[in-house]
XYZ file of C-alpha atoms in Angstrom:
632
model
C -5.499 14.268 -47.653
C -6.745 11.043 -48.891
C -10.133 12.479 -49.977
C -8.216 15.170 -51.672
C -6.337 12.659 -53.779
C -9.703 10.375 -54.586
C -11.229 13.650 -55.682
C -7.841 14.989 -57.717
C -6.539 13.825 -60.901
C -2.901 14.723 -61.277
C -0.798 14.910 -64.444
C 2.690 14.547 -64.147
C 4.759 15.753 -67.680
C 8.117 15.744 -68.341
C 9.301 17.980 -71.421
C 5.855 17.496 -72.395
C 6.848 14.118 -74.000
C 5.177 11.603 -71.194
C 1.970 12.058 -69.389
C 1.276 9.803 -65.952
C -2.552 9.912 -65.061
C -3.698 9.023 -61.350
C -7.326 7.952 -61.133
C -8.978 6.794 -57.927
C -12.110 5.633 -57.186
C -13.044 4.828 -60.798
C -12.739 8.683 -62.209
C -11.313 10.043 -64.905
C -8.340 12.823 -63.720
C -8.601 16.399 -65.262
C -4.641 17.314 -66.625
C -2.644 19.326 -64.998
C 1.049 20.555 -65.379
C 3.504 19.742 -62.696
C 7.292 20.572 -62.924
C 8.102 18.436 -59.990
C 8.660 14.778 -60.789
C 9.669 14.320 -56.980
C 5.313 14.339 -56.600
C 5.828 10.325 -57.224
C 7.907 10.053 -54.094
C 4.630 11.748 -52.069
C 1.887 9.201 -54.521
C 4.098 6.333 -53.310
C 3.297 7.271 -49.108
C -0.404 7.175 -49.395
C 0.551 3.420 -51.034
C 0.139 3.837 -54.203
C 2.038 2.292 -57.517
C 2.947 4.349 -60.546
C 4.307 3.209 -63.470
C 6.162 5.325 -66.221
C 5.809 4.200 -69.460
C 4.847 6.056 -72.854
C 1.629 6.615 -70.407
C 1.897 6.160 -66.753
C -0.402 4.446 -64.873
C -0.919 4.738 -61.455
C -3.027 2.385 -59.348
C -4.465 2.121 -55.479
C -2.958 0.072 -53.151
C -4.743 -3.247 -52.622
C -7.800 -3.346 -50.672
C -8.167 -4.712 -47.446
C -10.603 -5.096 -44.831
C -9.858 -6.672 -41.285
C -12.795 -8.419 -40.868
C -12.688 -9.890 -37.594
C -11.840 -7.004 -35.724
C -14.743 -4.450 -37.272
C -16.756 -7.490 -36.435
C -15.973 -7.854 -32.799
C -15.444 -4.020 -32.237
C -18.795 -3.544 -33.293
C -20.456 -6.194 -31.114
C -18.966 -5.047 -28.071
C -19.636 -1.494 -28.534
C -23.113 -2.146 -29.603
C -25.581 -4.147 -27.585
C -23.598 -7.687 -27.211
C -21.575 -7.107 -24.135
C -24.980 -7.022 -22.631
C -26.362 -9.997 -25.042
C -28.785 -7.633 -26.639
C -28.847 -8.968 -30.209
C -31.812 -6.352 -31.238
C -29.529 -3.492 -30.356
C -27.071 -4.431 -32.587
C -29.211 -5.432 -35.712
C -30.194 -2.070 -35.469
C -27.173 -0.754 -35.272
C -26.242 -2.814 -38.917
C -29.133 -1.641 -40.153
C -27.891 1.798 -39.654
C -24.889 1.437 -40.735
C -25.798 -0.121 -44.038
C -27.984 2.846 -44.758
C -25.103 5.640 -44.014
C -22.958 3.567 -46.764
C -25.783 2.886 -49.302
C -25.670 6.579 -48.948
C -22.223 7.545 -49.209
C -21.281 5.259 -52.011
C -24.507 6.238 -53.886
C -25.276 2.641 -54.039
C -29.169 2.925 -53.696
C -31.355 0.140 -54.753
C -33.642 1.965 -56.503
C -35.957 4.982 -54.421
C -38.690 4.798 -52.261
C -41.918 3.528 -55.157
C -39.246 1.411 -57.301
C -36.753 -1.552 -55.676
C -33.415 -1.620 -57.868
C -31.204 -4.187 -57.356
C -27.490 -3.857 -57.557
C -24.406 -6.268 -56.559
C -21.267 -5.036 -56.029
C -18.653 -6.623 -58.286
C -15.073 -6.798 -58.736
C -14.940 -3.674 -60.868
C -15.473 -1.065 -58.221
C -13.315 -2.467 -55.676
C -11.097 0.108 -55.332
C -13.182 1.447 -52.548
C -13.364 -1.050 -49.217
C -16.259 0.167 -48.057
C -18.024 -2.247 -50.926
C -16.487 -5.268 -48.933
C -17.824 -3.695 -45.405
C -21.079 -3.094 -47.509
C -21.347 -7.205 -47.395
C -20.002 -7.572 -44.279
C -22.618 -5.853 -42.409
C -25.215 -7.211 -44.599
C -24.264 -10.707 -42.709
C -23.920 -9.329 -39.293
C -26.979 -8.102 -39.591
C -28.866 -11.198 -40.697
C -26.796 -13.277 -38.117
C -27.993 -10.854 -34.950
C -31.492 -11.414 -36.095
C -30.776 -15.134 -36.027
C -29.170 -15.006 -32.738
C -32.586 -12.624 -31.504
C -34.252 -15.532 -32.996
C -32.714 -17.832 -30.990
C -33.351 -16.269 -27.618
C -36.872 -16.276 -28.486
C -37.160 -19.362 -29.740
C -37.418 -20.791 -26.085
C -40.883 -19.619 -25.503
C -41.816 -19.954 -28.982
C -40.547 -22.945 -30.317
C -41.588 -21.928 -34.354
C -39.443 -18.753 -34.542
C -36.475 -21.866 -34.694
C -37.752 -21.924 -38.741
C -37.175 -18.043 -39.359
C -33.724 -18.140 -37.117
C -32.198 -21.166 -39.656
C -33.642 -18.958 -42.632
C -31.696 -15.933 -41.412
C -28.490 -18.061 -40.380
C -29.071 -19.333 -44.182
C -28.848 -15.542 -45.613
C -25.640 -14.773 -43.346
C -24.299 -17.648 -44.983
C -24.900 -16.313 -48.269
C -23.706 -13.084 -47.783
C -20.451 -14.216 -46.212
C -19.918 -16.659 -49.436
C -20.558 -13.169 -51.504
C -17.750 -11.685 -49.170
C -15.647 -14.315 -49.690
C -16.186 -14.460 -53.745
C -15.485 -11.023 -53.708
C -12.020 -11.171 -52.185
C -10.015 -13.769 -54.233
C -10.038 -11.054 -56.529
C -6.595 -9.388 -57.310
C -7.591 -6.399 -56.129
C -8.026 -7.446 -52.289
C -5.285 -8.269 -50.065
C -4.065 -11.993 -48.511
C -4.846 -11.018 -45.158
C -8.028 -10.064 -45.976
C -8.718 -13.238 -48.418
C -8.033 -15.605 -45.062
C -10.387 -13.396 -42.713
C -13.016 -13.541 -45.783
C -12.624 -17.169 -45.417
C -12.536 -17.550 -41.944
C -15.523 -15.485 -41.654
C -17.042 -17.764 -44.057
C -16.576 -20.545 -42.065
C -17.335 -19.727 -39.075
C -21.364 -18.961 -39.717
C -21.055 -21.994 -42.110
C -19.951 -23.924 -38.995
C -22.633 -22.020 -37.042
C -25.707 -23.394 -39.275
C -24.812 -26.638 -39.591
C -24.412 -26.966 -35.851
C -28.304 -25.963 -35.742
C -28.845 -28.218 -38.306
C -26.791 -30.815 -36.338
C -25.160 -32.070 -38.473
C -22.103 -32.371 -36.262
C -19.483 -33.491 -39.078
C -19.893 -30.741 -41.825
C -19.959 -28.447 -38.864
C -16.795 -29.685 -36.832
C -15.040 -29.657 -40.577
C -15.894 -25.766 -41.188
C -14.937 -24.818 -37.410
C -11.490 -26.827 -37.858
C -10.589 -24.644 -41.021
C -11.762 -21.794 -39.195
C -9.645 -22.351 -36.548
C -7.038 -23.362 -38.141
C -6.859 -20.093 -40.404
C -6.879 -18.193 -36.644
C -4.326 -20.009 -35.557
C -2.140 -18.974 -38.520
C -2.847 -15.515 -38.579
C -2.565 -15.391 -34.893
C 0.749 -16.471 -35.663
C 1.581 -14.166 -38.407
C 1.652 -10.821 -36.420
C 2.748 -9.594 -33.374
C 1.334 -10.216 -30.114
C -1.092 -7.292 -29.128
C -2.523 -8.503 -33.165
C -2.742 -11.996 -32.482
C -5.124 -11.783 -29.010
C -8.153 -10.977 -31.195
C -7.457 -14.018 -33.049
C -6.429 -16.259 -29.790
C -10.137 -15.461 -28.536
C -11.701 -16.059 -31.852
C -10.179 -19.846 -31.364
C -11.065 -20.105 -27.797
C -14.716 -19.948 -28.840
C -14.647 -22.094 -31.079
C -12.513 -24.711 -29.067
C -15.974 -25.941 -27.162
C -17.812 -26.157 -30.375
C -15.490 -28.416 -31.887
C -15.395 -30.692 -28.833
C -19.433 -31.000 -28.978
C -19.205 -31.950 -32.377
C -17.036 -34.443 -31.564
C -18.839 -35.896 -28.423
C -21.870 -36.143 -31.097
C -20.021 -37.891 -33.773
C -18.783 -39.950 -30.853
C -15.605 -39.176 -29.137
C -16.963 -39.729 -25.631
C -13.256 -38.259 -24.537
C -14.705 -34.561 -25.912
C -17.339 -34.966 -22.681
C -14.477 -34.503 -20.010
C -12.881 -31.735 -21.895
C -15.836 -29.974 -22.486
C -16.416 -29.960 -18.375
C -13.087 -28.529 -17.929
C -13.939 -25.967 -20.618
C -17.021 -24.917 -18.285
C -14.579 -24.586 -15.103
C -12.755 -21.431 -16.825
C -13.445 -17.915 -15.629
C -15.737 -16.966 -18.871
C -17.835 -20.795 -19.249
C -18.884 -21.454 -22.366
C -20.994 -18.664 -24.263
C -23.352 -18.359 -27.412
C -24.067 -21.640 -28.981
C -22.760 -24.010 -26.788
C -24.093 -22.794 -23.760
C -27.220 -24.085 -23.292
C -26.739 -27.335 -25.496
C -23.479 -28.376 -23.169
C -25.634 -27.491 -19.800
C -28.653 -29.830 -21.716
C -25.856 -33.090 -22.532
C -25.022 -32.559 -19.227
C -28.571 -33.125 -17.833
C -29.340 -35.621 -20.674
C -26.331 -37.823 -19.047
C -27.296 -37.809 -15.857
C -30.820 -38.638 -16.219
C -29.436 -41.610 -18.095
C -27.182 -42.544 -14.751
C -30.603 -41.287 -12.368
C -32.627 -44.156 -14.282
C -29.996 -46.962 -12.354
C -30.392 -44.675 -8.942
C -33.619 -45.381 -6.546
C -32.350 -44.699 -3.101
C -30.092 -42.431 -1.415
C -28.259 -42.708 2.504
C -27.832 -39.640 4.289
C -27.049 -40.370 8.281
C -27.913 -43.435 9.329
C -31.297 -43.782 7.098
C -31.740 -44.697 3.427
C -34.690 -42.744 2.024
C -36.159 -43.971 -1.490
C -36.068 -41.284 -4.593
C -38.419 -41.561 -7.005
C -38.542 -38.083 -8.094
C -36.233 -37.458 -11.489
C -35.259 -34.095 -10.775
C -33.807 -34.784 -7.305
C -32.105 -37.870 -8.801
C -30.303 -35.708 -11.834
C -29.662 -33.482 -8.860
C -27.702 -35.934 -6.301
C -25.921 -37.342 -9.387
C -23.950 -34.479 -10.109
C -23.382 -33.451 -6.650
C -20.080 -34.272 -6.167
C -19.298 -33.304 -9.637
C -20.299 -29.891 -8.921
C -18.607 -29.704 -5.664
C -15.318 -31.027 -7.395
C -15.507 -28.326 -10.026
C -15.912 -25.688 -7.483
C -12.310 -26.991 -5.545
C -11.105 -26.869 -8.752
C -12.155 -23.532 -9.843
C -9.629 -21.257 -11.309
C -10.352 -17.979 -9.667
C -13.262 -16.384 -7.276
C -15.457 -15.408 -10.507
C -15.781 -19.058 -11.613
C -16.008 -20.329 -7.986
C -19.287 -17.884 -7.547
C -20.610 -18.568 -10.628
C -20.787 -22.357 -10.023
C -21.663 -21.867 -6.237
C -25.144 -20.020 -7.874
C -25.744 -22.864 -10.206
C -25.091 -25.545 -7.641
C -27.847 -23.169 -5.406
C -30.046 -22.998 -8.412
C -30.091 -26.198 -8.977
C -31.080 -27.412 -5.413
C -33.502 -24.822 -5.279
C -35.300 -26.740 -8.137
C -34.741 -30.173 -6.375
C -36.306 -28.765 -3.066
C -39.245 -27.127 -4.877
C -40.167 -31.030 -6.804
C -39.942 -32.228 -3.517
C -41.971 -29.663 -1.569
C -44.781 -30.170 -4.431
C -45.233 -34.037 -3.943
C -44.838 -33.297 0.096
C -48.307 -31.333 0.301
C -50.814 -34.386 0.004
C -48.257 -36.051 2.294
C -48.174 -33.059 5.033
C -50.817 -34.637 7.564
C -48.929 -37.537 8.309
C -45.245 -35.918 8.300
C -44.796 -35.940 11.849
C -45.730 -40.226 11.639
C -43.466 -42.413 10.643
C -44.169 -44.645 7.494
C -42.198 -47.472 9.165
C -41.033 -48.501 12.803
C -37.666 -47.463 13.003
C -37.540 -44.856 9.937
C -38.039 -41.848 12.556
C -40.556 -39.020 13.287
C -40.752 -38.194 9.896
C -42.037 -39.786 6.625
C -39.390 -40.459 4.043
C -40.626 -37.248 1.991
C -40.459 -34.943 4.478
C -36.660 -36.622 5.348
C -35.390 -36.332 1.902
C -37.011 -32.343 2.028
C -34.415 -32.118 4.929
C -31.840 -33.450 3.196
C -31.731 -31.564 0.416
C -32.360 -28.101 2.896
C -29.634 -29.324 4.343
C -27.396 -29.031 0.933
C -28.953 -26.012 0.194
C -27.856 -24.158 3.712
C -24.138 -25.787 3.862
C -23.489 -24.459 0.193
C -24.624 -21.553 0.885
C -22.373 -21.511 3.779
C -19.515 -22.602 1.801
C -19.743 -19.799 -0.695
C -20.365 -16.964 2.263
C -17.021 -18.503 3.750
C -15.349 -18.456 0.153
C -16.062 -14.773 0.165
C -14.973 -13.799 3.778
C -11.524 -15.363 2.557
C -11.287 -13.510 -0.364
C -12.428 -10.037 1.575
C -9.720 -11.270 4.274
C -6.692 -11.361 1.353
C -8.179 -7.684 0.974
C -8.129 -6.594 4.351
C -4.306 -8.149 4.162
C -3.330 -5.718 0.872
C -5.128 -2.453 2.388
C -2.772 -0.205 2.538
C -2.060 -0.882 -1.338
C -5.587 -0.462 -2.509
C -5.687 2.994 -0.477
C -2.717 4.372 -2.820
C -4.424 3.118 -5.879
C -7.547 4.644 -4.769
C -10.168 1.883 -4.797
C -12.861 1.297 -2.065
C -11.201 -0.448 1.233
C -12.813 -3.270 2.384
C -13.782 -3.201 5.937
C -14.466 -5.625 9.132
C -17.935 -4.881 8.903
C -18.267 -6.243 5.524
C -16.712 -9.510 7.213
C -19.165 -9.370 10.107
C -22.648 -9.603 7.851
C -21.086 -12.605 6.500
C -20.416 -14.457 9.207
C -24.323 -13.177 10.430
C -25.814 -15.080 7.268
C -23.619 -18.098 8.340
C -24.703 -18.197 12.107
C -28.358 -17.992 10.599
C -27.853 -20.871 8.275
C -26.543 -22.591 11.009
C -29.441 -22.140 13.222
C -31.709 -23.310 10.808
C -29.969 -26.490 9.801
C -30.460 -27.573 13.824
C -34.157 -26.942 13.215
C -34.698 -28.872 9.915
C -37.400 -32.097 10.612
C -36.179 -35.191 11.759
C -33.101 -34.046 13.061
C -33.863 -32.750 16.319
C -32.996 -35.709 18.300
C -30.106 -36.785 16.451
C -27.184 -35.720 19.361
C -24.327 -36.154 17.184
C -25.285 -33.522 14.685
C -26.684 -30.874 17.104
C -23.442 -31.156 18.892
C -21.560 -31.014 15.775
C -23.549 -27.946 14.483
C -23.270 -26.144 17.687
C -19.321 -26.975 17.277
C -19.324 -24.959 14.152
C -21.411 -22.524 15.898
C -18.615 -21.891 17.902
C -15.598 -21.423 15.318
C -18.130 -18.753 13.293
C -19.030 -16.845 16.907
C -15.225 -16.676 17.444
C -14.317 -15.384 13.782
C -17.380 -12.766 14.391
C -16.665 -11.614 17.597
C -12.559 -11.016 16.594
C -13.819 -9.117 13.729
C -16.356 -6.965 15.385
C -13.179 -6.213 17.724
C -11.100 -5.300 14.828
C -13.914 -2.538 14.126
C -13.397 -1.004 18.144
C -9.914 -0.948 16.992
C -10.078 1.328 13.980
C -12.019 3.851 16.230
C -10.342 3.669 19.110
C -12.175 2.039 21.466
C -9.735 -0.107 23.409
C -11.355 -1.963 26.093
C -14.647 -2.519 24.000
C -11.551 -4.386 21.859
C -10.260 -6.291 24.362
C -13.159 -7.643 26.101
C -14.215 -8.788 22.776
C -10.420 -10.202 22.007
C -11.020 -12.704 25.009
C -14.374 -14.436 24.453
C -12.521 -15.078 20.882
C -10.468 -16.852 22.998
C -13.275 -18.455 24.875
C -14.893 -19.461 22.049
C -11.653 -20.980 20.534
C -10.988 -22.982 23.367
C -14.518 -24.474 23.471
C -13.751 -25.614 20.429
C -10.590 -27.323 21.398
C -12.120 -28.498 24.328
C -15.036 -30.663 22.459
C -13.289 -31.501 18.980
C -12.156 -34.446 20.312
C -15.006 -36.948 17.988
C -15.747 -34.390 15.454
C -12.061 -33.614 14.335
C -13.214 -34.845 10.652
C -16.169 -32.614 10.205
C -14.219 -29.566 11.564
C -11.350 -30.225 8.736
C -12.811 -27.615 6.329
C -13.565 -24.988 8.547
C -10.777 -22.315 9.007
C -8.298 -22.647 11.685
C -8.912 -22.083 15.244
C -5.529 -22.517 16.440
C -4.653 -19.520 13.716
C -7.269 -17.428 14.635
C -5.510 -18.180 18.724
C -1.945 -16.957 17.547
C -3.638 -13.850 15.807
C -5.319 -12.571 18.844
C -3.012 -13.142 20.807
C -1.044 -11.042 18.654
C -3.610 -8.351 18.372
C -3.969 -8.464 22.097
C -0.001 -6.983 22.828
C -0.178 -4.569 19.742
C -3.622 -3.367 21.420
C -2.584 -2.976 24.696
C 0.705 -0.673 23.535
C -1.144 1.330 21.637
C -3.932 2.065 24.424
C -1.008 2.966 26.315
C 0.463 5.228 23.989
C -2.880 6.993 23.140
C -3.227 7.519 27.025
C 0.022 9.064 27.333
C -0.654 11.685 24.724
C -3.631 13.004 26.246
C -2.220 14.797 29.133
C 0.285 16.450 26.738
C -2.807 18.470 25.859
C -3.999 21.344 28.163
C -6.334 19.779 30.278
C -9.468 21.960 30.660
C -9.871 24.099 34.192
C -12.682 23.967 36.381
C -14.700 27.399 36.540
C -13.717 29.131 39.980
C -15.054 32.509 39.200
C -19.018 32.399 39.007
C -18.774 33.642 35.413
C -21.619 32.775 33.298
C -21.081 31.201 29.547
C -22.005 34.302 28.004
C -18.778 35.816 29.784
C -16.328 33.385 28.677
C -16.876 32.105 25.006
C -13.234 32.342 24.274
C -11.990 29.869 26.914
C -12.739 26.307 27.134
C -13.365 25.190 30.504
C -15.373 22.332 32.512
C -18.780 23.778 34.317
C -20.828 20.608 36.174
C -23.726 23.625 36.077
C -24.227 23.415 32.220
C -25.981 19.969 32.984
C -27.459 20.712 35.987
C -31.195 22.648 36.932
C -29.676 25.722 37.588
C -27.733 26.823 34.482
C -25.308 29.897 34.883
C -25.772 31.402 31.207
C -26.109 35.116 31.556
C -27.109 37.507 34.957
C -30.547 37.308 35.103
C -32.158 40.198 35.940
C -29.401 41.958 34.240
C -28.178 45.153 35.945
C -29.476 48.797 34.960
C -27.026 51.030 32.449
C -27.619 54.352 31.503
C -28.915 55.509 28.187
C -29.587 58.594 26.005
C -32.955 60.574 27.041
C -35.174 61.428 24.503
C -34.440 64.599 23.243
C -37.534 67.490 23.875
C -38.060 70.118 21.105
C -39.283 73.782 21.805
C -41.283 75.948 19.229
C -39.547 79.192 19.840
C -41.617 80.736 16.425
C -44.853 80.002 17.736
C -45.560 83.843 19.212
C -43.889 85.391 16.457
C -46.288 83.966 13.856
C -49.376 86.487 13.196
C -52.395 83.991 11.606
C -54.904 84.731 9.359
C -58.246 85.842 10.559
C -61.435 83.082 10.443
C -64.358 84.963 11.412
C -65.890 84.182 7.836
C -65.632 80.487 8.273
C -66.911 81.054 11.646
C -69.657 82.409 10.721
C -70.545 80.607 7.793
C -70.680 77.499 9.854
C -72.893 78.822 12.176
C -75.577 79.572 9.525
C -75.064 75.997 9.262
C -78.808 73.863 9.910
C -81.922 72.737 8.518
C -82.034 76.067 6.175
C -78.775 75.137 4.767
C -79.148 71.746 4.310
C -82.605 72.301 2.135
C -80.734 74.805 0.148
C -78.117 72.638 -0.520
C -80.187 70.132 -2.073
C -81.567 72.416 -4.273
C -78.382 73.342 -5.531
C -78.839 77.444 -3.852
C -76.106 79.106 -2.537
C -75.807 81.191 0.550
């Protein structure tokens, strides 16, 4: 209906004394006689204002644009859920090209460039202002391309500021554009926003941290007032838009030299998302660039009884935030952000052990001496190598427990994920964890220069114990769910076992078994389980004589003779199997039927002497005629 009226021109007259003429998209209406001056009533739902004078004019609503939500629409739908900037440059490019088209705003043809701006004048169509719009998205993708590539090829950072430099541009254009009358307020503050935000964006490459903490206040602060303008399910797109830029703003700070800005910007990276784009990978560099300043003070580090010297600066920036990264991950909102720092704090170590195993090779003939007289069996190296294995495996013990908790709370709410219809966890799941655990543990009593340490072995084979138990009563819980009761309960009691073990020898170690789970817990569960499986083997045992129980065979019959009836046969298994009677017995059958020629000696035949004797003239003397062609 809309493209109807922006191809229309309608003439409203009234005793042919007044004339009102309606023209949209910058075209002259043809006149036309309409009786009905009710037609203003229908002009005025499609938002647009008529006038009656001595000649009515009527006049499009204002234009507007939302600006932030094409924007983010069209990045999530197109290639930057994934982080695939290409995809969605192309996807501009596109775009721009199906407008060009339908506006007719061409620059030029294909062997002479044209070059047109669009200007106040033809504003009445907002597909001019998206026109812009994309024109800046698509030079900011590239930029952001740019950027990925930029660290492997450190001279592609010139091109990606040149293309930041042309979204800027565009996005002033956008915002020139819209303080005309013609465009909205709403659409004036997202123009400006907008406008801000990339300006914020290239002078944060640029660092220069205060122009660029001044554009990404306004833009925030517009946000914020727009998010407070409109209703709630309107003002989420603009809550995110600030929550983006919230990190930005605090590392602009931190550089200008709020060293407050450092702490929040940590707490920022504990939340479910971390921080993305930008700040990423500069707040994950300040991060490493202040440790190595603390790792310059560190030389030495203590781990059981020996100190072992550290002269390597990647294991030092590694030991230094430690116990900042294990803090975070206590502190971690939710089982996402938990993970995601348990595989960075793995990462991280990973690197540590790899430095460490490089600069052990030239040392590996004389591992097994000691460098000293009472530093142990080991050289210091090869020490600090087990030290830092032994991070690696009790993280990675830490985060396989993490997740046996969380697929515990599932097993718990079961029965409510089966009515929504999602995938039920199940025991086994629970039981390949605690396999990857029992194999961790195994190798952390075999790491060098531990072997004859008594207090850790023991201490190890302690939590040996509490993993077994947790194992074995989930293995059980697996018999249960098929019915296999005694399998169950023989398993039910070496949890038991186990658990008492572990009672039995705590005594010393009653600090180092503080964060495992529970044994006492996992006692009063089984226990538990124990009564509830015993009355249900009952009751399954009582319901199997209600059924008919099968008969023995009495008669001799073979199988063959008694498909219909169920019935237990010891033969079937046996060497001499009673299938069918073998031979089987003789039955009578149809004879074959004989056939008598009663015609024959009523049938008078031809006479054959002439063939007779013809084929007694038959010999030599007719074959030599024959091959001369003569007839007899």
């Amino acid at each position: 209906m809309l493209r109807t009226l922006s191809s229309l021109a309608v003439s409203i007259c009234k005793d042919g004394a007044s004339t009102a003429s309606l023209v949209l998209s910058g075209r002259k209406p043809k006149p036309a006689n309409v009786n009905k001056i009710e037609d203003m009533s229908f002009l005025h739902s499609f938002g647009i204002e008529c006038r009656t004078d001595s000649m009515l004019h009527c006049q499009p609503a204002l234009t507007q644009i939302p600006v932030l939500q094409i924007v983010k629409e069209s990045q999530q739908q197109h290639g930057l859920r994934h982080g695939d900037f290409q995809r969605y440059r192309g996807y501009c490019s596109r775009r721009l090209r199906r407008l060009r088209k339908t506006l007719n705003f061409k620059m030029g043809n294909r062997h002479k460039f044209t070059g047109k701006k669009v200007t106040e004048e033809i504003l009445s169509d907002n597909r001019y202002l998206l026109l812009i719009l994309m024109d800046a998205e698509r030079a900011w993708s590239y930029a952001m391309q740019l950027k990925q590539e930029a660290n492997t090829e450190p001279r592609k950072r010139f091109h990606l500021l040149s293309r930041l430099r042309k979204a800027v541009k565009h996005a002033e254009e956008l915002e020139r554009l819209c303080e005309s009358n013609r465009v909205d307020a709403k659409t004036k503050l997202e123009a400006q926003a907008y406008m801000a935000y990339l300006t914020g964006m290239l002078r944060f490459e640029h660092q220069e941290w205060k122009a660029a903490m001044e554009a990404f206040n306004k833009c925030k602060t517009i946000y914020e007032k727009l998010a407070n303008a409109f209703t709630e399910e309107q003002a989420v797109l603009y809550n995110q838009r600030v929550e983006e830029i919230s990190p930005n703003i605090r590392y602009c700070a931190y550089n200008i030299g709020d060293q407050s800005a450092m702490n929040e910007l940590m707490q920022m990276r504990l939340r479910s998302g971390g921080t993305e784009g930008l700040l990423a990978e500069k707040l994950e560099a300040l991060i490493t660039q202040t440790r190595a300043k603390q790792a310059a003070t560190m030389s030495e580090v203590e781990w059981r009884g020996r100190t072992v010297p550290v002269k390597i600066d990647k294991v030092r920036i590694f030991l230094l935030g430690l116990a900042d990264n294990e803090a975070a991950i206590v502190q971690a909102e939710n089982e996402e952000t938990r993970e995601r720092l348990f595989e960075s704090l793995l990462s991280e170590c990973r690197d540590a052990i790899q430095a460490v195993r490089e600069d052990l090779k030239p040392d590996q003939k004389q591992r097994e001496h000691s460098l000293e007289g009472d530093s142990g069996k080991v050289s210091n190296i090869q020490y600090l190598h087990s030290y830092l294995t032994y991070i690696k495996l009790s993280t990675a013990i830490k985060r396989n427990e993490s997740m046996a908790k969380s697929l515990q709370k599932a097993l718990l709410q079961q029965q409510r994920s089966e009515e929504d219809g999602k995938r039920t966890p199940r025991p086994q799941d629970l039981i390949r964890l605690y396999d990857i655990i029992l194999q961790n543990l195994v190798e952390l009593t075999q790491l060098p220069g531990l072997e004859e340490d008594k207090n850790f072995q023991k201490e190890i084979g302690l939590k040996t114990l509490v993993y077994k138990a947790y194992r074995c009563f989930f293995i059980a819980q697996s018999y249960v769910l098929v019915k296999k009761w005694s399998e169950a309960l023989v398993l039910y009691e070496r949890v038991l076992k186990y658990a008492g073990e572990v009672q039995s020898g705590a005594g010393a170690f009653t600090n180092s078994l503080k964060e495992l789970p529970d044994v006492q817990d996992l006692i009063t569960q089984v226990n538990a389980e124990k009564y509830s499986l015993q009355a249900a083997a009952i009751l399954d045992a009582n319901d199997n004589p209600e059924t008919e129980s099968p008969s023995l065979v009495k008669d001799g019959k073979p199988l063959s003779e008694r498909f219909e009836t169920f019935c237990l046969d010891p033969s079937l298994v046996s060497k001499q199997v009673s299938l069918v009677h073998f031979p089987p017995g003789f039955q009578p059958i149809p004879c074959k039927p004989l056939f008598f020629d009663l015609a024959l000696n009523h049938v008078a035949f031809p006479p054959l002497e002439d063939k007779v004797e013809q084929k007694a003239k038959s010999g030599l003397t007719g074959y030599i005629k024959g091959i001369f062609g003569f007839k007899s």
